[in-house]
Amino acid sequence: MTSMEKRLQKELQAMTKDPPAGVSVNTNSLSSSLSEWIVDIEGAPSTLYEGERFQLGFKFTSRYPFDSPQVMFIGPNIPVHPHVYSNGHICLSILTEDWSPALSVQSVCLSIVSMLSSCKEKKLPPDNAIYVRTCSKDPKKTRWWYHDNSV
Amino acid sequence: MESNIEETTPSFDPSKNYDEDTLAQQREIEKEIAATQSMVSQLYTFDEIVEEYSQEDAIYRQKIEDLKSRFKNLRKTRGDGNCFYRAFGFAYLETLLSNGKEYKRFFDIAQKSKDELVSLGFPQFTLEDFHDTFMDVVKMVEKPGTTDALLEAFNDGGLSDYFVVYLRLLVSGHLQQNADLYVYFIDGERTVKEFCSQEVEPMGKESDHIHIVSLTKALQVPICVEYMDREGDKCNSFTFNPFEGSADAADATPVFTLLYRPGHYDILYPL
């Protein structure tokens, strides 16, 4: 087993045994090398997203956890949020610049749930139209500008 | 004239997205560095180092002469943003090879550090991997021996990078434990925790004074740094003394010396 598989195996165990509130790994989605996951998340109670269900797609390279995972919203329901583009790309610093090997699938999911929870108005990012038209398919190939930490 | 400029200068097209090209170029630079620089190098003499500077660069050449009068060799580290941690890790473990007493003291601190980090909220299962590998590398210097095996370990990404991650977590842990002290030394409107997750924990983020203070204090290891810049005609040395202000302050003899050239740390070996 490679060190990436060993690490992901451990993470999967922790996530299925003791999943954080509103987060569950879709175990049918796992590829045999564990390089792709789908995680179901629910909007937290008493937030704008209460009762909504979303899916996050995770992709890992063989350099994980040194390379950050590629993470984006997938499926029919993409949350309308100032940091989430309508193609599912997420502007969140821990997914690129501030990624650390000590973070995990779980901590990423929790950050995303909390990002949704602190939202005060459902609206698309201001540059959604041009971004979605011109961006790469891989959100990790975007040079994100992290300007607003309040949402 | 104007039309000429337009023909020869590639024009910026605001409807095009350049991110992918820019990032690809960054990856190329990183690959080039990884291919040409060892994570921790063999020993160099100062006669070899001085050749890196042109004849016209009198100030730096003079400072190399200054180093040559006090140090025998230099060991380079890879310029990947992790150089301080790698230089610290290698230089310190190398001294432990011939200092069993200090090894025991350090082993205990290192062993206990995992629970302290867990109590600060670092997730246990990610921490464990890094701590296990960190301790495996530490145990390599339990018995007196040569630096060959250590050098090999520090050039093996699977060990060396794990070791660096753990040192980063130790720095983060120390800063967070003493947040009330360090909060005044952090620039920008950031909490100590935010600073740690942005400037300490991610790989490749460079180290500043505050990172060095923190690591030397976390491990109680005094070190010296020789600063080589364009000011003056000699290098300025600075001792990071983790015992400052305590009764042990006097016996803070630096355990090893690093060389700082703008943006980069290497290891120095005294005559």
Tab-separated table of C-alpha atoms in Angstrom:
chain	number	residue	atom	x	y	z
A	1	MET	CA	0.000	0.000	0.000
A	2	THR	CA	1.336	3.452	-0.853
A	3	SER	CA	1.598	6.092	1.864
A	4	MET	CA	-1.276	7.971	0.210
A	5	GLU	CA	-3.511	4.880	0.400
A	6	LYS	CA	-2.478	4.164	3.978
A	7	ARG	CA	-3.294	7.687	5.028
A	8	LEU	CA	-6.656	7.723	3.202
A	9	GLN	CA	-7.541	4.314	4.627
A	10	LYS	CA	-7.052	5.789	8.124
A	11	GLU	CA	-9.100	8.851	7.283
A	12	LEU	CA	-11.907	6.747	5.871
A	13	GLN	CA	-12.024	4.650	9.010
A	14	ALA	CA	-12.224	7.722	11.243
A	15	MET	CA	-14.889	9.324	9.038
A	16	THR	CA	-17.149	6.250	8.969
A	17	LYS	CA	-16.694	5.367	12.632
A	18	ASP	CA	-17.158	8.842	14.014
A	19	PRO	CA	-18.577	11.154	11.323
A	20	PRO	CA	-18.929	14.850	12.146
A	21	ALA	CA	-22.493	16.219	12.193
A	22	GLY	CA	-23.983	16.637	8.727
A	23	VAL	CA	-21.075	14.941	6.923
A	24	SER	CA	-21.020	11.382	5.538
A	25	VAL	CA	-18.758	9.611	3.083
A	26	ASN	CA	-20.645	8.044	0.210
A	27	THR	CA	-18.925	4.653	0.429
A	28	ASN	CA	-20.317	3.474	-2.937
A	29	SER	CA	-18.368	6.226	-4.629
A	30	LEU	CA	-14.909	5.148	-3.480
A	31	SER	CA	-12.477	3.973	-6.131
A	32	SER	CA	-10.296	1.019	-5.171
A	33	SER	CA	-7.158	3.117	-4.765
A	34	LEU	CA	-9.217	5.608	-2.718
A	35	SER	CA	-8.109	8.395	-5.064
A	36	GLU	CA	-11.688	9.646	-5.522
A	37	TRP	CA	-14.373	10.160	-2.890
A	38	ILE	CA	-17.837	11.662	-2.777
A	39	VAL	CA	-18.895	13.161	0.532
A	40	ASP	CA	-22.524	14.059	1.270
A	41	ILE	CA	-23.035	17.141	3.376
A	42	GLU	CA	-26.136	18.745	4.828
A	43	GLY	CA	-26.780	22.417	5.472
A	44	ALA	CA	-26.639	22.965	9.249
A	45	PRO	CA	-29.848	23.654	11.213
A	46	SER	CA	-30.836	27.336	11.602
A	47	THR	CA	-28.684	28.457	8.669
A	48	LEU	CA	-29.672	29.574	5.159
A	49	TYR	CA	-28.912	26.072	3.907
A	50	GLU	CA	-30.920	24.119	6.497
A	51	GLY	CA	-32.394	20.966	5.007
A	52	GLU	CA	-30.374	21.217	1.748
A	53	ARG	CA	-28.133	18.373	0.675
A	54	PHE	CA	-24.932	18.804	-1.285
A	55	GLN	CA	-22.190	16.589	-2.655
A	56	LEU	CA	-18.470	17.262	-2.527
A	57	GLY	CA	-16.145	15.502	-4.944
A	58	PHE	CA	-12.617	14.825	-3.622
A	59	LYS	CA	-9.663	13.803	-5.807
A	60	PHE	CA	-6.284	12.881	-4.371
A	61	THR	CA	-2.926	12.593	-6.110
A	62	SER	CA	-0.263	10.089	-5.107
A	63	ARG	CA	1.474	12.975	-3.293
A	64	TYR	CA	-1.406	13.370	-0.840
A	65	PRO	CA	-1.223	14.559	1.979
A	66	PHE	CA	1.600	16.796	0.692
A	67	ASP	CA	-0.503	17.805	-2.316
A	68	SER	CA	-3.857	19.242	-1.326
A	69	PRO	CA	-6.924	17.334	-2.485
A	70	GLN	CA	-8.981	18.744	-5.355
A	71	VAL	CA	-12.363	19.544	-3.811
A	72	MET	CA	-15.507	20.875	-5.495
A	73	PHE	CA	-19.270	20.723	-5.280
A	74	ILE	CA	-20.711	18.231	-7.748
A	75	GLY	CA	-24.143	16.875	-8.626
A	76	PRO	CA	-27.479	18.607	-9.165
A	77	ASN	CA	-27.422	20.938	-6.156
A	78	ILE	CA	-24.593	23.503	-5.996
A	79	PRO	CA	-25.026	25.900	-3.065
A	80	VAL	CA	-25.585	29.547	-3.978
A	81	HIS	CA	-22.862	31.213	-1.903
A	82	PRO	CA	-20.466	34.165	-2.442
A	83	HIS	CA	-17.463	31.768	-2.410
A	84	VAL	CA	-18.958	28.974	-4.505
A	85	TYR	CA	-19.023	29.322	-8.292
A	86	SER	CA	-21.959	27.874	-10.186
A	87	ASN	CA	-19.665	25.191	-11.668
A	88	GLY	CA	-18.931	23.904	-8.150
A	89	HIS	CA	-15.491	25.503	-7.648
A	90	ILE	CA	-14.891	26.734	-4.106
A	91	CYS	CA	-12.765	29.719	-3.090
A	92	LEU	CA	-11.302	28.535	0.217
A	93	SER	CA	-7.659	29.107	1.143
A	94	ILE	CA	-7.038	25.730	2.827
A	95	LEU	CA	-7.728	24.040	-0.526
A	96	THR	CA	-4.637	25.609	-2.094
A	97	GLU	CA	-2.288	28.090	-0.436
A	98	ASP	CA	-2.988	27.288	3.179
A	99	TRP	CA	-3.243	23.525	2.774
A	100	SER	CA	-1.199	21.629	5.364
A	101	PRO	CA	-0.509	17.878	5.427
A	102	ALA	CA	-1.921	17.877	8.964
A	103	LEU	CA	-5.365	18.779	7.596
A	104	SER	CA	-7.718	16.029	6.423
A	105	VAL	CA	-10.900	15.228	4.498
A	106	GLN	CA	-12.730	15.753	7.754
A	107	SER	CA	-11.260	19.179	8.462
A	108	VAL	CA	-11.952	20.269	4.875
A	109	CYS	CA	-15.597	19.159	5.161
A	110	LEU	CA	-16.000	20.959	8.456
A	111	SER	CA	-14.522	24.171	7.019
A	112	ILE	CA	-16.924	23.999	4.084
A	113	VAL	CA	-19.960	23.370	6.322
A	114	SER	CA	-18.892	26.286	8.497
A	115	MET	CA	-18.355	28.491	5.421
A	116	LEU	CA	-21.947	27.771	4.401
A	117	SER	CA	-23.234	28.292	7.935
A	118	SER	CA	-21.783	31.774	8.307
A	119	CYS	CA	-23.373	33.005	5.046
A	120	LYS	CA	-25.870	35.846	5.471
A	121	GLU	CA	-27.173	36.176	1.936
A	122	LYS	CA	-27.406	33.556	-0.799
A	123	LYS	CA	-25.721	35.077	-3.809
A	124	LEU	CA	-23.211	34.046	-6.451
A	125	PRO	CA	-19.624	35.361	-6.448
A	126	PRO	CA	-19.547	38.750	-8.233
A	127	ASP	CA	-17.246	37.413	-10.983
A	128	ASN	CA	-19.165	34.161	-11.469
A	129	ALA	CA	-20.021	34.656	-15.155
A	130	ILE	CA	-16.494	35.372	-16.409
A	131	TYR	CA	-14.860	32.846	-14.074
A	132	VAL	CA	-17.093	29.966	-15.110
A	133	ARG	CA	-16.534	30.798	-18.770
A	134	THR	CA	-12.741	30.999	-18.607
A	135	CYS	CA	-11.544	28.800	-15.744
A	136	SER	CA	-9.760	25.452	-15.927
A	137	LYS	CA	-11.753	22.309	-15.128
A	138	ASP	CA	-9.467	21.793	-12.156
A	139	PRO	CA	-10.079	24.397	-9.403
A	140	LYS	CA	-6.525	23.837	-8.158
A	141	LYS	CA	-5.360	25.497	-11.383
A	142	THR	CA	-6.976	28.767	-10.391
A	143	ARG	CA	-4.896	31.384	-8.601
A	144	TRP	CA	-7.410	32.331	-5.981
A	145	TRP	CA	-7.444	35.708	-4.324
A	146	TYR	CA	-8.654	35.262	-0.781
A	147	HIS	CA	-10.043	38.644	0.034
A	148	ASP	CA	-12.979	38.162	2.310
A	149	ASN	CA	-12.779	36.023	5.406
A	150	SER	CA	-16.067	37.130	6.888
A	151	VAL	CA	-18.305	34.779	4.900
B	1	MET	CA	5.906	53.597	-33.218
B	2	GLU	CA	2.784	52.654	-31.361
B	3	SER	CA	1.758	50.005	-33.819
B	4	ASN	CA	5.255	48.543	-33.589
B	5	ILE	CA	4.968	48.073	-29.861
B	6	GLU	CA	1.641	46.383	-30.261
B	7	GLU	CA	3.102	43.947	-32.732
B	8	THR	CA	6.057	42.942	-30.614
B	9	THR	CA	4.498	42.945	-27.127
B	10	PRO	CA	2.185	40.031	-26.418
B	11	SER	CA	-1.050	41.743	-25.539
B	12	PHE	CA	-3.034	41.016	-22.432
B	13	ASP	CA	-6.449	39.641	-23.255
B	14	PRO	CA	-8.786	40.354	-20.329
B	15	SER	CA	-11.243	37.702	-21.468
B	16	LYS	CA	-8.578	34.994	-21.225
B	17	ASN	CA	-7.671	33.187	-18.011
B	18	TYR	CA	-3.893	33.057	-17.426
B	19	ASP	CA	-3.974	31.201	-14.107
B	20	GLU	CA	-3.219	27.782	-15.539
B	21	ASP	CA	-0.126	29.049	-17.410
B	22	THR	CA	1.165	30.934	-14.384
B	23	LEU	CA	0.747	27.953	-12.076
B	24	ALA	CA	2.301	25.605	-14.633
B	25	GLN	CA	5.325	27.905	-14.714
B	26	GLN	CA	5.547	27.831	-10.902
B	27	ARG	CA	5.432	24.008	-10.934
B	28	GLU	CA	8.257	24.007	-13.526
B	29	ILE	CA	10.401	26.164	-11.238
B	30	GLU	CA	9.707	23.849	-8.294
B	31	LYS	CA	10.619	20.794	-10.378
B	32	GLU	CA	13.842	22.440	-11.495
B	33	ILE	CA	14.769	23.168	-7.865
B	34	ALA	CA	13.956	19.601	-6.797
B	35	ALA	CA	16.046	18.198	-9.665
B	36	THR	CA	19.110	20.332	-9.019
B	37	GLN	CA	19.308	20.762	-5.222
B	38	SER	CA	19.503	18.000	-2.611
B	39	MET	CA	17.256	18.477	0.382
B	40	VAL	CA	20.443	18.421	2.479
B	41	SER	CA	23.767	18.505	0.626
B	42	GLN	CA	27.286	17.193	1.113
B	43	LEU	CA	29.802	19.446	2.818
B	44	TYR	CA	31.143	22.392	0.825
B	45	THR	CA	34.296	24.393	1.485
B	46	PHE	CA	34.203	28.177	1.386
B	47	ASP	CA	36.542	28.158	-1.600
B	48	GLU	CA	33.706	26.415	-3.450
B	49	ILE	CA	31.042	28.747	-2.058
B	50	VAL	CA	32.931	31.916	-3.001
B	51	GLU	CA	32.713	30.868	-6.658
B	52	GLU	CA	28.939	31.431	-6.499
B	53	TYR	CA	29.630	35.150	-6.344
B	54	SER	CA	31.039	37.186	-9.197
B	55	GLN	CA	34.401	38.947	-8.852
B	56	GLU	CA	32.558	42.272	-8.756
B	57	ASP	CA	30.518	41.220	-5.768
B	58	ALA	CA	33.109	42.482	-3.287
B	59	ILE	CA	30.831	42.682	-0.264
B	60	TYR	CA	29.665	39.084	-0.401
B	61	ARG	CA	33.122	37.771	-1.281
B	62	GLN	CA	34.524	39.576	1.726
B	63	LYS	CA	31.842	38.109	3.958
B	64	ILE	CA	32.619	34.621	2.692
B	65	GLU	CA	36.250	35.296	3.721
B	66	ASP	CA	34.939	36.280	7.157
B	67	LEU	CA	33.047	32.987	7.411
B	68	LYS	CA	36.114	31.102	6.205
B	69	SER	CA	38.123	32.515	9.108
B	70	ARG	CA	35.674	31.018	11.603
B	71	PHE	CA	34.007	28.053	9.902
B	72	LYS	CA	35.306	25.006	8.118
B	73	ASN	CA	32.383	23.868	5.977
B	74	LEU	CA	28.895	24.623	4.835
B	75	ARG	CA	26.063	22.228	4.098
B	76	LYS	CA	23.317	23.494	1.796
B	77	THR	CA	19.613	22.837	2.045
B	78	ARG	CA	17.030	22.902	-0.747
B	79	GLY	CA	15.434	26.285	-1.410
B	80	ASP	CA	11.860	25.088	-1.186
B	81	GLY	CA	10.577	27.210	1.684
B	82	ASN	CA	11.311	24.431	4.186
B	83	CYS	CA	15.036	25.159	4.492
B	84	PHE	CA	14.992	26.439	8.067
B	85	TYR	CA	13.239	23.317	9.364
B	86	ARG	CA	15.426	20.953	7.359
B	87	ALA	CA	18.607	22.762	8.381
B	88	PHE	CA	17.551	22.799	12.031
B	89	GLY	CA	16.508	19.130	11.972
B	90	PHE	CA	19.638	17.833	10.317
B	91	ALA	CA	22.118	20.014	12.222
B	92	TYR	CA	20.543	19.228	15.572
B	93	LEU	CA	20.246	15.456	15.099
B	94	GLU	CA	23.836	15.420	13.861
B	95	THR	CA	24.999	16.880	17.194
B	96	LEU	CA	23.001	14.242	19.083
B	97	LEU	CA	25.059	11.491	17.427
B	98	SER	CA	27.835	12.355	19.858
B	99	ASN	CA	25.785	13.545	22.824
B	100	GLY	CA	23.827	10.750	24.500
B	101	LYS	CA	22.754	12.884	27.443
B	102	GLU	CA	21.190	15.538	25.252
B	103	TYR	CA	19.612	12.780	23.156
B	104	LYS	CA	17.731	11.478	26.204
B	105	ARG	CA	16.475	14.949	27.119
B	106	PHE	CA	15.326	15.587	23.555
B	107	PHE	CA	13.777	12.131	23.158
B	108	ASP	CA	11.534	12.752	26.169
B	109	ILE	CA	10.389	16.158	24.893
B	110	ALA	CA	9.736	14.735	21.443
B	111	GLN	CA	7.876	11.716	22.826
B	112	LYS	CA	5.603	13.842	25.013
B	113	SER	CA	4.973	16.493	22.381
B	114	LYS	CA	2.336	14.448	20.569
B	115	ASP	CA	-0.122	14.474	23.459
B	116	GLU	CA	0.425	18.194	23.938
B	117	LEU	CA	-0.411	18.843	20.289
B	118	VAL	CA	-3.491	16.615	20.502
B	119	SER	CA	-4.639	18.576	23.543
B	120	LEU	CA	-4.337	21.761	21.458
B	121	GLY	CA	-6.858	20.356	19.019
B	122	PHE	CA	-4.674	18.831	16.284
B	123	PRO	CA	-6.445	15.746	14.950
B	124	GLN	CA	-4.857	12.665	16.461
B	125	PHE	CA	-4.879	10.433	13.409
B	126	THR	CA	-3.092	12.857	11.113
B	127	LEU	CA	-0.672	13.803	13.873
B	128	GLU	CA	0.205	10.194	14.636
B	129	ASP	CA	1.651	9.503	11.179
B	130	PHE	CA	3.931	12.501	11.373
B	131	HIS	CA	4.952	11.831	14.963
B	132	ASP	CA	5.726	8.163	14.246
B	133	THR	CA	7.980	9.036	11.317
B	134	PHE	CA	9.551	11.903	13.274
B	135	MET	CA	10.448	9.522	16.120
B	136	ASP	CA	11.815	6.939	13.641
B	137	VAL	CA	14.225	9.573	12.341
B	138	VAL	CA	15.101	10.740	15.871
B	139	LYS	CA	15.928	7.154	16.899
B	140	MET	CA	18.502	6.995	14.131
B	141	VAL	CA	20.848	9.081	16.311
B	142	GLU	CA	20.311	7.165	19.558
B	143	LYS	CA	23.666	5.391	19.143
B	144	PRO	CA	26.885	7.103	18.113
B	145	GLY	CA	27.406	6.737	14.390
B	146	THR	CA	28.212	8.512	11.152
B	147	THR	CA	26.154	11.126	9.398
B	148	ASP	CA	25.769	8.994	6.251
B	149	ALA	CA	22.498	7.339	7.275
B	150	LEU	CA	21.115	10.619	8.565
B	151	LEU	CA	22.010	12.377	5.327
B	152	GLU	CA	20.258	9.651	3.378
B	153	ALA	CA	17.144	9.957	5.567
B	154	PHE	CA	17.036	13.717	5.123
B	155	ASN	CA	17.133	13.260	1.364
B	156	ASP	CA	14.285	10.752	1.372
B	157	GLY	CA	11.056	12.722	0.888
B	158	GLY	CA	9.041	10.110	2.770
B	159	LEU	CA	11.104	10.785	5.886
B	160	SER	CA	12.455	14.296	5.391
B	161	ASP	CA	9.136	15.954	4.530
B	162	TYR	CA	7.342	14.149	7.360
B	163	PHE	CA	10.048	15.388	9.717
B	164	VAL	CA	9.561	18.958	8.448
B	165	VAL	CA	5.787	18.736	8.919
B	166	TYR	CA	6.244	17.683	12.527
B	167	LEU	CA	8.658	20.521	13.266
B	168	ARG	CA	6.101	22.903	11.768
B	169	LEU	CA	3.437	21.484	14.071
B	170	LEU	CA	5.754	21.933	17.071
B	171	VAL	CA	6.219	25.599	16.136
B	172	SER	CA	2.479	26.035	15.699
B	173	GLY	CA	1.811	24.305	19.022
B	174	HIS	CA	4.292	26.501	20.889
B	175	LEU	CA	2.910	29.708	19.353
B	176	GLN	CA	-0.658	28.733	20.210
B	177	GLN	CA	0.239	27.703	23.753
B	178	ASN	CA	1.818	31.123	24.268
B	179	ALA	CA	-0.587	33.088	22.095
B	180	ASP	CA	-0.897	35.950	24.599
B	181	LEU	CA	2.852	36.595	24.213
B	182	TYR	CA	3.220	36.172	20.466
B	183	VAL	CA	0.075	37.982	19.359
B	184	TYR	CA	2.008	41.300	19.437
B	185	PHE	CA	4.621	40.011	16.979
B	186	ILE	CA	2.211	38.997	14.250
B	187	ASP	CA	1.547	41.359	11.376
B	188	GLY	CA	-1.839	41.887	9.836
B	189	GLU	CA	-5.109	41.596	11.657
B	190	ARG	CA	-4.617	37.960	12.441
B	191	THR	CA	-4.993	35.767	15.485
B	192	VAL	CA	-2.079	33.503	16.433
B	193	LYS	CA	-4.132	30.530	15.272
B	194	GLU	CA	-4.751	32.128	11.871
B	195	PHE	CA	-1.049	32.976	11.570
B	196	CYS	CA	-0.169	29.345	12.317
B	197	SER	CA	-2.550	27.933	9.739
B	198	GLN	CA	-1.352	30.398	7.097
B	199	GLU	CA	2.374	30.845	7.785
B	200	VAL	CA	3.538	27.852	9.838
B	201	GLU	CA	1.612	24.661	9.097
B	202	PRO	CA	1.527	24.701	5.265
B	203	MET	CA	4.652	23.201	3.641
B	204	GLY	CA	6.868	25.639	1.795
B	205	LYS	CA	5.974	28.691	3.881
B	206	GLU	CA	9.222	30.429	4.806
B	207	SER	CA	10.433	31.012	8.326
B	208	ASP	CA	10.949	34.303	10.041
B	209	HIS	CA	12.415	35.336	13.376
B	210	ILE	CA	9.224	34.304	15.194
B	211	HIS	CA	9.388	30.747	13.822
B	212	ILE	CA	12.984	30.355	15.005
B	213	VAL	CA	12.271	31.772	18.459
B	214	SER	CA	9.355	29.406	18.739
B	215	LEU	CA	11.162	26.218	17.664
B	216	THR	CA	14.209	26.889	19.859
B	217	LYS	CA	11.891	27.485	22.812
B	218	ALA	CA	9.653	24.489	22.101
B	219	LEU	CA	12.682	22.172	22.057
B	220	GLN	CA	14.878	24.189	24.463
B	221	VAL	CA	17.744	24.227	22.003
B	222	PRO	CA	19.903	27.380	21.761
B	223	ILE	CA	21.198	28.066	18.261
B	224	CYS	CA	23.240	30.733	16.514
B	225	VAL	CA	22.447	32.308	13.140
B	226	GLU	CA	25.045	34.162	11.066
B	227	TYR	CA	23.336	36.822	8.973
B	228	MET	CA	24.964	37.626	5.661
B	229	ASP	CA	23.562	40.679	3.900
B	230	ARG	CA	24.926	43.758	2.153
B	231	GLU	CA	25.410	45.787	5.346
B	232	GLY	CA	28.844	46.093	7.025
B	233	ASP	CA	31.918	43.976	6.242
B	234	LYS	CA	31.341	40.997	8.547
B	235	CYS	CA	28.417	38.677	9.113
B	236	ASN	CA	26.263	39.503	12.133
B	237	SER	CA	25.691	36.622	14.462
B	238	PHE	CA	22.642	36.299	16.641
B	239	THR	CA	22.035	33.713	19.345
B	240	PHE	CA	18.530	32.439	19.898
B	241	ASN	CA	18.554	31.678	23.588
B	242	PRO	CA	15.463	29.818	24.756
B	243	PHE	CA	16.535	30.191	28.398
B	244	GLU	CA	16.653	33.980	28.268
B	245	GLY	CA	15.235	35.462	31.430
B	246	SER	CA	15.595	32.212	33.388
B	247	ALA	CA	18.278	31.005	35.806
B	248	ASP	CA	19.836	28.814	33.073
B	249	ALA	CA	20.337	31.763	30.755
B	250	ALA	CA	24.103	31.753	31.161
B	251	ASP	CA	24.765	28.251	29.837
B	252	ALA	CA	23.019	28.810	26.553
B	253	THR	CA	25.921	27.813	24.330
B	254	PRO	CA	24.530	27.466	20.809
B	255	VAL	CA	24.335	23.810	19.795
B	256	PHE	CA	24.889	24.583	16.113
B	257	THR	CA	25.085	27.530	13.717
B	258	LEU	CA	23.036	28.309	10.635
B	259	LEU	CA	23.916	30.740	7.864
B	260	TYR	CA	21.183	33.082	6.697
B	261	ARG	CA	21.464	34.580	3.243
B	262	PRO	CA	18.383	36.592	2.235
B	263	GLY	CA	15.509	34.105	2.017
B	264	HIS	CA	17.561	31.009	2.809
B	265	TYR	CA	19.172	28.980	5.627
B	266	ASP	CA	22.167	26.627	5.366
B	267	ILE	CA	24.261	24.842	8.004
B	268	LEU	CA	27.711	26.033	9.156
B	269	TYR	CA	30.455	23.863	10.668
B	270	PRO	CA	33.018	25.597	12.927
B	271	LEU	CA	36.780	25.220	12.487
